[in-house]
Coordinates of C-alpha atoms and ligand atoms in Angstrom, one line a residue:
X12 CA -19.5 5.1 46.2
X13 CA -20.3 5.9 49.8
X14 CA -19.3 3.0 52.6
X15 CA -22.8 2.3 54.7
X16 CA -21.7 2.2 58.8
X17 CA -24.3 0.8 60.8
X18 CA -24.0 2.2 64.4
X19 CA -25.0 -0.1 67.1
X20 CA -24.9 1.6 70.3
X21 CA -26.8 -1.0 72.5
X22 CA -26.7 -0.8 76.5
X23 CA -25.5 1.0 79.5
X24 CA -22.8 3.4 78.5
X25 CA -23.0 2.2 75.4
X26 CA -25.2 5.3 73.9
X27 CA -22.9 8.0 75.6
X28 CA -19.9 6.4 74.0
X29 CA -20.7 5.7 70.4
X30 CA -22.2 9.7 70.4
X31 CA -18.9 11.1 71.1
X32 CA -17.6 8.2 68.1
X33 CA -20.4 9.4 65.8
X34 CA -18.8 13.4 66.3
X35 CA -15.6 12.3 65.0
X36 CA -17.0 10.4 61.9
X37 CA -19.3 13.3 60.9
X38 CA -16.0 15.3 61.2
X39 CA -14.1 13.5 58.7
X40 CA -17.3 13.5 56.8
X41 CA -17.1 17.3 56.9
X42 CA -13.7 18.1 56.7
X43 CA -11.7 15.5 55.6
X44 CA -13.6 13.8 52.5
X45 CA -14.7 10.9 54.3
X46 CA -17.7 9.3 51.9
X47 CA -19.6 7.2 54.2
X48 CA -23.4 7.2 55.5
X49 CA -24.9 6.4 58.8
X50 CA -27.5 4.4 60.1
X51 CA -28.8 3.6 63.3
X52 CA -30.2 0.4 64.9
X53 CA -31.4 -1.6 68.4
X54 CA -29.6 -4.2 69.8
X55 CA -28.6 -6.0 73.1
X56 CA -31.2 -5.5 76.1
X57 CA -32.7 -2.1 74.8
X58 CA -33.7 -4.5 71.2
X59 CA -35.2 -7.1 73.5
X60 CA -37.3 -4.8 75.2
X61 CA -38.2 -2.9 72.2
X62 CA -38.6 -5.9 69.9
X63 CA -38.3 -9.3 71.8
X64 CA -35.0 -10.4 70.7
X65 CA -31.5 -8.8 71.0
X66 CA -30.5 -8.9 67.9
X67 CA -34.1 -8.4 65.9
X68 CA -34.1 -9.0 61.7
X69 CA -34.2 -5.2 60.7
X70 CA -30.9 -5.2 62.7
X71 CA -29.2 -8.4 61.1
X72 CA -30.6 -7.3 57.7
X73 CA -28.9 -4.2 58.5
X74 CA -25.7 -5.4 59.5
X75 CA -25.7 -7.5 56.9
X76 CA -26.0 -4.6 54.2
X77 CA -23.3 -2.3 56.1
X78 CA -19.6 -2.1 55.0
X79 CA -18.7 -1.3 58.6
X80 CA -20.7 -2.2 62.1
X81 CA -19.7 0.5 65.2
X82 CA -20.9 -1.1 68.2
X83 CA -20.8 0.6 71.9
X84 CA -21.6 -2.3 74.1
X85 CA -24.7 -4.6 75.3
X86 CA -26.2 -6.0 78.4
X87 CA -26.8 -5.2 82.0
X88 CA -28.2 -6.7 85.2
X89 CA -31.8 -5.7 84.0
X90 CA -31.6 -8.5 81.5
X91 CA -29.2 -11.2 83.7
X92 CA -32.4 -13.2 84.5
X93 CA -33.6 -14.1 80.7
X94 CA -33.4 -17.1 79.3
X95 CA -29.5 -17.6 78.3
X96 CA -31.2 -17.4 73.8
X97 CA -32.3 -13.7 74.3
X98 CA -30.1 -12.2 77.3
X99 CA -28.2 -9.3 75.5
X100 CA -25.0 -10.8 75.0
X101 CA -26.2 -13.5 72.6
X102 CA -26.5 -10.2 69.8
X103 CA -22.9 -10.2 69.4
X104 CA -22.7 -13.8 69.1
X105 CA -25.3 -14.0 66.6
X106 CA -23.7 -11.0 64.7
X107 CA -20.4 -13.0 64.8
X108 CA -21.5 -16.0 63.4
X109 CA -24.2 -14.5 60.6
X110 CA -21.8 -12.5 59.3
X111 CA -18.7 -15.1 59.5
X112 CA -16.3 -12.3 61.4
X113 CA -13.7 -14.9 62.3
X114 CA -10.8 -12.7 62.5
X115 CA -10.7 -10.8 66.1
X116 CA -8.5 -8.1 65.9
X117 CA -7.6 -6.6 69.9
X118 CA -4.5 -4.1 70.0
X119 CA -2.5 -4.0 72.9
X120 CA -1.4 0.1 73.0
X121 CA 0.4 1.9 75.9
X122 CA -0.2 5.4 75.2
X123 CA 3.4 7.2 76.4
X124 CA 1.1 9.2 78.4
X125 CA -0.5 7.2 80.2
X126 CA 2.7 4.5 81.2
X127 CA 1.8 5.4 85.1
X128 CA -1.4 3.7 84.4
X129 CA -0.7 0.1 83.9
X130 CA 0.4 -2.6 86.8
X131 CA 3.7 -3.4 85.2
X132 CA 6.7 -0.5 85.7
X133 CA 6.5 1.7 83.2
X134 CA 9.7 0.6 81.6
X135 CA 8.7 -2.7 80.8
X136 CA 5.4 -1.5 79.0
X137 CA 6.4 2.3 77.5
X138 CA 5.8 1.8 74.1
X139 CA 4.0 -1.7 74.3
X140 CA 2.3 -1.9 70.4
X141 CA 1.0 -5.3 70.1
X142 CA -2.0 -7.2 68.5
X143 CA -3.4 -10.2 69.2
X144 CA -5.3 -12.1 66.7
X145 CA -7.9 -14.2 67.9
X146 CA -10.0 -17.4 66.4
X147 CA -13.6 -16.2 67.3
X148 CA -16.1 -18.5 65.1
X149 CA -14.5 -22.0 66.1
X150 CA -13.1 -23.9 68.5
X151 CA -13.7 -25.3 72.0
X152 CA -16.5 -22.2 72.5
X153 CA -18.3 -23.6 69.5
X154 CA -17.4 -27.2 69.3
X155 CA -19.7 -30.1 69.3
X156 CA -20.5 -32.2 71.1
X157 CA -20.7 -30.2 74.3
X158 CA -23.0 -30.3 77.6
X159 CA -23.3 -32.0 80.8
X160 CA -24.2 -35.9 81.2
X161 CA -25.2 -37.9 83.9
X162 CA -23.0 -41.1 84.1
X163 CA -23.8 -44.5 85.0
X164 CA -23.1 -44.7 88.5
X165 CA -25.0 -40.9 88.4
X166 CA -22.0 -38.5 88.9
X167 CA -22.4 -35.7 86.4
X168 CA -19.7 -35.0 83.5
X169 CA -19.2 -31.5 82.2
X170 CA -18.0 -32.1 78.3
X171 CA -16.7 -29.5 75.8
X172 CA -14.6 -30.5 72.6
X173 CA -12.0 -28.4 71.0
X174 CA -12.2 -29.1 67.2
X175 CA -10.3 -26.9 64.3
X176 CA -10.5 -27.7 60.8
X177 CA -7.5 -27.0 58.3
X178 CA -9.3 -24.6 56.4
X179 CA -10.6 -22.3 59.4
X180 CA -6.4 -22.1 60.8
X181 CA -5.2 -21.2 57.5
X182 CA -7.6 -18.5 57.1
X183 CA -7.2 -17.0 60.9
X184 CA -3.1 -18.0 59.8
X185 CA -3.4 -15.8 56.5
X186 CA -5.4 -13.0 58.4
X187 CA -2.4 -12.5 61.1
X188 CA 0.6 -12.8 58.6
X189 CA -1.6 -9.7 56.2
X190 CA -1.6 -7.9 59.4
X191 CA 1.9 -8.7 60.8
X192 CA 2.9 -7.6 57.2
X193 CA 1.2 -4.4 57.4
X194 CA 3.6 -3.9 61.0
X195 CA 6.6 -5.1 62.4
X196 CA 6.9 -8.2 60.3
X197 CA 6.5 -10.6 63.4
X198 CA 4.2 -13.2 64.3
X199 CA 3.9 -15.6 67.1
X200 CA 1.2 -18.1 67.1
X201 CA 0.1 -19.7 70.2
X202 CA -0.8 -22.9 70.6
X203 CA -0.5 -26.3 73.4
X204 CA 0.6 -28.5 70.8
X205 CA 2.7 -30.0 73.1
X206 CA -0.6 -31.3 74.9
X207 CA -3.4 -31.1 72.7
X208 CA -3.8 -32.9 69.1
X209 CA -6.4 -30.1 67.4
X210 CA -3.6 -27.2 68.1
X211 CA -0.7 -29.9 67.0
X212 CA -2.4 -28.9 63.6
X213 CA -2.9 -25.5 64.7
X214 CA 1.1 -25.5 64.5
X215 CA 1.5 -27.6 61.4
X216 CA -1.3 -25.4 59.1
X217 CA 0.6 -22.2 60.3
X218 CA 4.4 -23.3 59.4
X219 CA 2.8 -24.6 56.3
X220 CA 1.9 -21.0 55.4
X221 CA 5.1 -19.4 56.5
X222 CA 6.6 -19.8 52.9
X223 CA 4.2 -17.9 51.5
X224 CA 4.8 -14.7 53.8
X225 CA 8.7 -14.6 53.5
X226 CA 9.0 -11.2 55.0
X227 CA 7.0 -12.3 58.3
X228 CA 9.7 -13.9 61.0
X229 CA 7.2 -16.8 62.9
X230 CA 7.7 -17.8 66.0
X231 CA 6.0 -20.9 68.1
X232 CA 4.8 -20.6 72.0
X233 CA 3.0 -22.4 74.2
X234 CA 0.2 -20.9 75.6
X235 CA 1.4 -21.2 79.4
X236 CA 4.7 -19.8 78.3
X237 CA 3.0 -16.6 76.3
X238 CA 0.7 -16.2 79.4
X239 CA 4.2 -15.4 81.5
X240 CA 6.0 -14.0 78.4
X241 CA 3.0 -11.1 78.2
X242 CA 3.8 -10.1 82.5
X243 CA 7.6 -10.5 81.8
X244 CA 8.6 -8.7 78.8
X245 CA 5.5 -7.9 76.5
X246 CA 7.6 -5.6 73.9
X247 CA 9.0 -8.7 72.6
X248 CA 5.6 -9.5 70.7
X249 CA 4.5 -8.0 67.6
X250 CA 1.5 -9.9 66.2
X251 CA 0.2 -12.7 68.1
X252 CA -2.4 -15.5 66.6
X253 CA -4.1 -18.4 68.4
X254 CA -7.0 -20.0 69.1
X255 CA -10.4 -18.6 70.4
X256 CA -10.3 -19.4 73.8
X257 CA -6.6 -19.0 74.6
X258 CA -7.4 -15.6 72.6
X259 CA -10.2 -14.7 74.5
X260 CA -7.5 -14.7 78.1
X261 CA -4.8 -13.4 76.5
X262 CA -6.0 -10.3 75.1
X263 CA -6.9 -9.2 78.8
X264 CA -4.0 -10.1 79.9
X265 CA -2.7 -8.0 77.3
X266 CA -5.8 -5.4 77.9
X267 CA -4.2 -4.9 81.4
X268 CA -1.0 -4.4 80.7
X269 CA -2.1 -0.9 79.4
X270 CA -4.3 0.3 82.2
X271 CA -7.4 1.1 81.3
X272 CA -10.3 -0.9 79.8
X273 CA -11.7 2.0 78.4
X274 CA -8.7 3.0 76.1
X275 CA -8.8 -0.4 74.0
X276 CA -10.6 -0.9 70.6
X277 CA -11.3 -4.0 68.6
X278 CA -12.4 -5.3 65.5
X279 CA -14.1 -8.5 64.3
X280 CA -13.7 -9.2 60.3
X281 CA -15.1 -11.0 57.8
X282 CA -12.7 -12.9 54.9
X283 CA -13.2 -9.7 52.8
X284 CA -12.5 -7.7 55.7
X285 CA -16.0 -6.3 56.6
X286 CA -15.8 -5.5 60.6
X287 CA -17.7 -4.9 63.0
X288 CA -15.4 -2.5 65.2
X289 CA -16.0 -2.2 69.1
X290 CA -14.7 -1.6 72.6
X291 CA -13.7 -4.0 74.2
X292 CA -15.0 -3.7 77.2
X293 CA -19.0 -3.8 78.6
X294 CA -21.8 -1.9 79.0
X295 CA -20.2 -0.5 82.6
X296 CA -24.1 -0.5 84.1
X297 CA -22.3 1.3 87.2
X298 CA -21.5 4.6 85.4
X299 CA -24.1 4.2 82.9
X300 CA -25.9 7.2 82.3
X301 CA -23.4 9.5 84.6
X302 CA -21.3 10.9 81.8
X303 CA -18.3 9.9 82.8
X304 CA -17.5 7.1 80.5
X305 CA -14.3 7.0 78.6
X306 CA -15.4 6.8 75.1
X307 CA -11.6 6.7 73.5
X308 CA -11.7 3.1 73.1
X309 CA -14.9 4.0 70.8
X310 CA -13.0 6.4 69.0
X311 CA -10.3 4.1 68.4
X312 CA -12.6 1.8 67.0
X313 CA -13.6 4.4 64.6
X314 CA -9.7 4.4 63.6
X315 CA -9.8 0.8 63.2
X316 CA -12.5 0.4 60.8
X317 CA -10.9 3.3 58.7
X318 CA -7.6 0.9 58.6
X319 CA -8.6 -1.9 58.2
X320 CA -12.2 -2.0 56.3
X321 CA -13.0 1.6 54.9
X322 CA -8.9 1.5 53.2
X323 CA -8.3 5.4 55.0
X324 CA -5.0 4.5 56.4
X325 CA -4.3 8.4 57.1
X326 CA -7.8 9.4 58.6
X327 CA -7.2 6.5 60.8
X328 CA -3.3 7.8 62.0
X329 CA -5.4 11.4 62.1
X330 CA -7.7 9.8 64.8
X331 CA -4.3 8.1 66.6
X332 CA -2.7 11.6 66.8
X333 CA -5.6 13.3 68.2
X334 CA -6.2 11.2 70.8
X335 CA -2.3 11.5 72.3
X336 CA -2.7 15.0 71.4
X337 CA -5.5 15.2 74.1
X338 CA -3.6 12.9 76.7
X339 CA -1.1 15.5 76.2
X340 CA -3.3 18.1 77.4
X341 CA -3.6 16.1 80.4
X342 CA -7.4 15.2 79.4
X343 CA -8.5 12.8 81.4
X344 CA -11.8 10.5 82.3
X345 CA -12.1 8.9 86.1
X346 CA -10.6 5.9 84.7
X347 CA -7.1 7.2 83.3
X348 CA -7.6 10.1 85.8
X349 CA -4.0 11.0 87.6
X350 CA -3.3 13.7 90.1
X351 CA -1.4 15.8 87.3
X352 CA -4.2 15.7 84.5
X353 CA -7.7 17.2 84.4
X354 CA -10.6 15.2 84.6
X355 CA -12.9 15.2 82.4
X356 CA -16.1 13.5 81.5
X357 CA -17.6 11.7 78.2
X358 CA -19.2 14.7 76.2
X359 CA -15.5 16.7 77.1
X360 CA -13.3 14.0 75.7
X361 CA -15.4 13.6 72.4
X362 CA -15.3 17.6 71.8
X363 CA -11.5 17.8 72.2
X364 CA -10.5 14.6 70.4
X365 CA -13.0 16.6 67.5
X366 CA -10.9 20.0 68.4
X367 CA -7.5 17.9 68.2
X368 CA -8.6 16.4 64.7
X369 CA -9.0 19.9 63.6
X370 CA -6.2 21.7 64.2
Ligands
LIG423 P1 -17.4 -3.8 81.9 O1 -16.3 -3.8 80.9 O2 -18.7 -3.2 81.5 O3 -17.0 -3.0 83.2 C1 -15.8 -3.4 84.0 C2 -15.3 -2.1 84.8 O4 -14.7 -1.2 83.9 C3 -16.5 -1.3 85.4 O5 -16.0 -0.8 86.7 C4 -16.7 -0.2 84.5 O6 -17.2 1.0 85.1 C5 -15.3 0.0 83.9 N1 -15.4 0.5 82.5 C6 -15.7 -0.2 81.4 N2 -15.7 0.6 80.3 C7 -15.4 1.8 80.7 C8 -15.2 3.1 80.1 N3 -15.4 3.2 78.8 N4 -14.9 4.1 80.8 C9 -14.6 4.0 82.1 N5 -14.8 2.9 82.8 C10 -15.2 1.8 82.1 O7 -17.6 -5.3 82.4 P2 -18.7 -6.0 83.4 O8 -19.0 -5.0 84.5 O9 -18.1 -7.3 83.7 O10 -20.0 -6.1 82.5 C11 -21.1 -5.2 82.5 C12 -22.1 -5.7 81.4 O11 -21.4 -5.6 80.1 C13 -22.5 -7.1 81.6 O12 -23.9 -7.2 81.3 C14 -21.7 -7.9 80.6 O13 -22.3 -9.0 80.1 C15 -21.6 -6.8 79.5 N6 -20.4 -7.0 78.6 C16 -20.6 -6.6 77.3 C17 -19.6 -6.7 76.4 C18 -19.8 -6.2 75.0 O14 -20.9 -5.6 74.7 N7 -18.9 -6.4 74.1 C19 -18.3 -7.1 76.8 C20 -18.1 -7.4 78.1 C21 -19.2 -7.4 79.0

């Protein structure tokens, strides 16, 4: 039966992006067997001012129906002065929690290519492959009680709290061992257990699991000590799990290590691994609409939900190997541009990652 994908292409250079994603899929469709239908939707700041909210029911029902969510990106400075329950950015929240997509997926890739790219020298990041797996649902982001509170001598108090229950580690746990199963057999979970009681469970709930993943080598780390370990010698890492916020700065650190924002995927599943795949970075309001966008980290995507939610393991390496095959044509958008490629812009780099897929 045919997989429903519901594309969300949102803000900015979100629409130019997820186009070039949406060639690739009706590719596969046409060529390569891939059984899956699309439909569209509003969301971000373009859904508020079409519908008043950001993330409007038809789009949540929608989402909720969908096997797959492909979303370009939201917000922009149009929308920065709305009230903080309808500015764009509260969509993916909201699409996050309704749909329980727990599980935050962000590879870490250095494409051989593109080595020259990233801040570290080349030969501590050629052939950096990592993923971090991130807590998104829970956590110190989520945690009550939170706010700020005058005290009694009237000096104000910023709160947040940092809970984790048993049963939302194990599953993140059990999500990161599938995936280090399905790689290098390697996973480090991160964690200030040293310092903070809720991730001294973190720790415990993970080694408790280990027996039941014997071909997956765990490893501990302190969060201070991955933050240096990612500069110093990222290579060492295969999977990485932790907690929503350390998550949330260590996948740019990680991001960074390979360059360019706009080569970098994600995905964001549920406990049966329904996703909703994205890039990870923004709406980019200051090339919006120029056609210059790099919309590889889209296309990744694409390649991501075919792993890991539509079960296409080889349509997904297919999308891998067309992408290097255009970086070895020296394709290249502003952002990965070098002196020794050719620049290209949006439209161009969808057509030849199509063209590569091809032949
Ligand atoms: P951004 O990621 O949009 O842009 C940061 C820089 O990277 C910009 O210079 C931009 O031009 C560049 N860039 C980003 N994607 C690129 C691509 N595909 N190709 C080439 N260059 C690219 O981050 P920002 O500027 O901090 O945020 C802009 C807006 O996006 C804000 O409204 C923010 O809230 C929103 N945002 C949305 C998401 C999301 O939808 N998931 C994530 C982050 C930020």
């Amino acid at each position: 039966m045919s997989k429903n994908i519901l594309i969300l292409p949102g803000d900015g250079i979100g629409p130019e992006i997820v186009a070039e994603a949406v060639k690739v899929i009706e590719c596969l469709q046409a060529e390569f067997g891939l059984d899956v239908m699309m439909e569209h939707a509003d969301v971000g700041g373009g859904a508020y001012d079409a519908h008043g909210h950001p993330l409007p029911d038809t789009t949540l029902g929608l989402a909720r129906a969908a096997d797959a969510i492909l979303l370009g990106a939201v917000g922009g400075p149009q929308w920065e002065g709305l009230d903080i329950a309808v500015r764009p950015e509260r969509a993916l929240l909201g699409l996050r929690s309704e749909l329980a997509l727990f599980s935050n997926l962000r590879p870490a890739v250095l494409f051989d290519q593109l080595a020259g790219a990233s801040s570290l020298r080349p030969e501590i990041v050629a052939g950096l492959d990592m993923m971090i797996v991130r807590e998104l649902t829970g956590g110190i982001y989520f945690g009550q009680p939170r706010g700020v509170r005058t005290l009694e001598h009237g000096e104000r108090q910023g709160f947040n709290t940092l809970v984790y229950k048993e049963s939302e580690i194990e599953r993140i746990a059990r999500s990161a061992f599938v995936i280090a199963q399905k790689r290098a057999h390697k996973l480090c979970s991160v964690d200030k257990a040293n310092v903070l009681e809720s991730t001294e469970l973190w720790r415990q709930c993970v080694s408790d699991l280990a027996s039941d993943y014997p071909d997956v080598e765990l490893s501990h780390m302190y969060v201070d000590n991955a933050a240096m370990q990612l500069v110093r010698a990222p290579k060492q890492f295969d999977v990485m799990v932790t907690t929503n916020m350390f998550g949330d700065i260590l996948s740019d650190i990680a991001a960074m290590l390979t360059g360019s924002i706009g080569m970098l995927p994600s995905a964001s599943l549920d406990a049966e691994a329904k996703g909703m795949y994205e890039p990870i970075h923004g709406s980019a309001p200051d090339i919006a609409g120029q056609g210059v966008a790099n919309p590889l980290a889209t296309i990744l995507s694409v390649a991501m939900m075919l792993r890991y939610t539509l079960s296409e393991p080889a349509l997904a390496e297919r999308i891998d190997v067309a992408v290097g095959k255009v970086l070895d044509q020296g394709l290249r958008t502003p952002d990965i541009y070098s002196q020794d490629g050719t620049r290209v812009g949006t439209v161009a780099m969808g057509d030849a990652v199509v063209l590569a897929l091809r032949t």
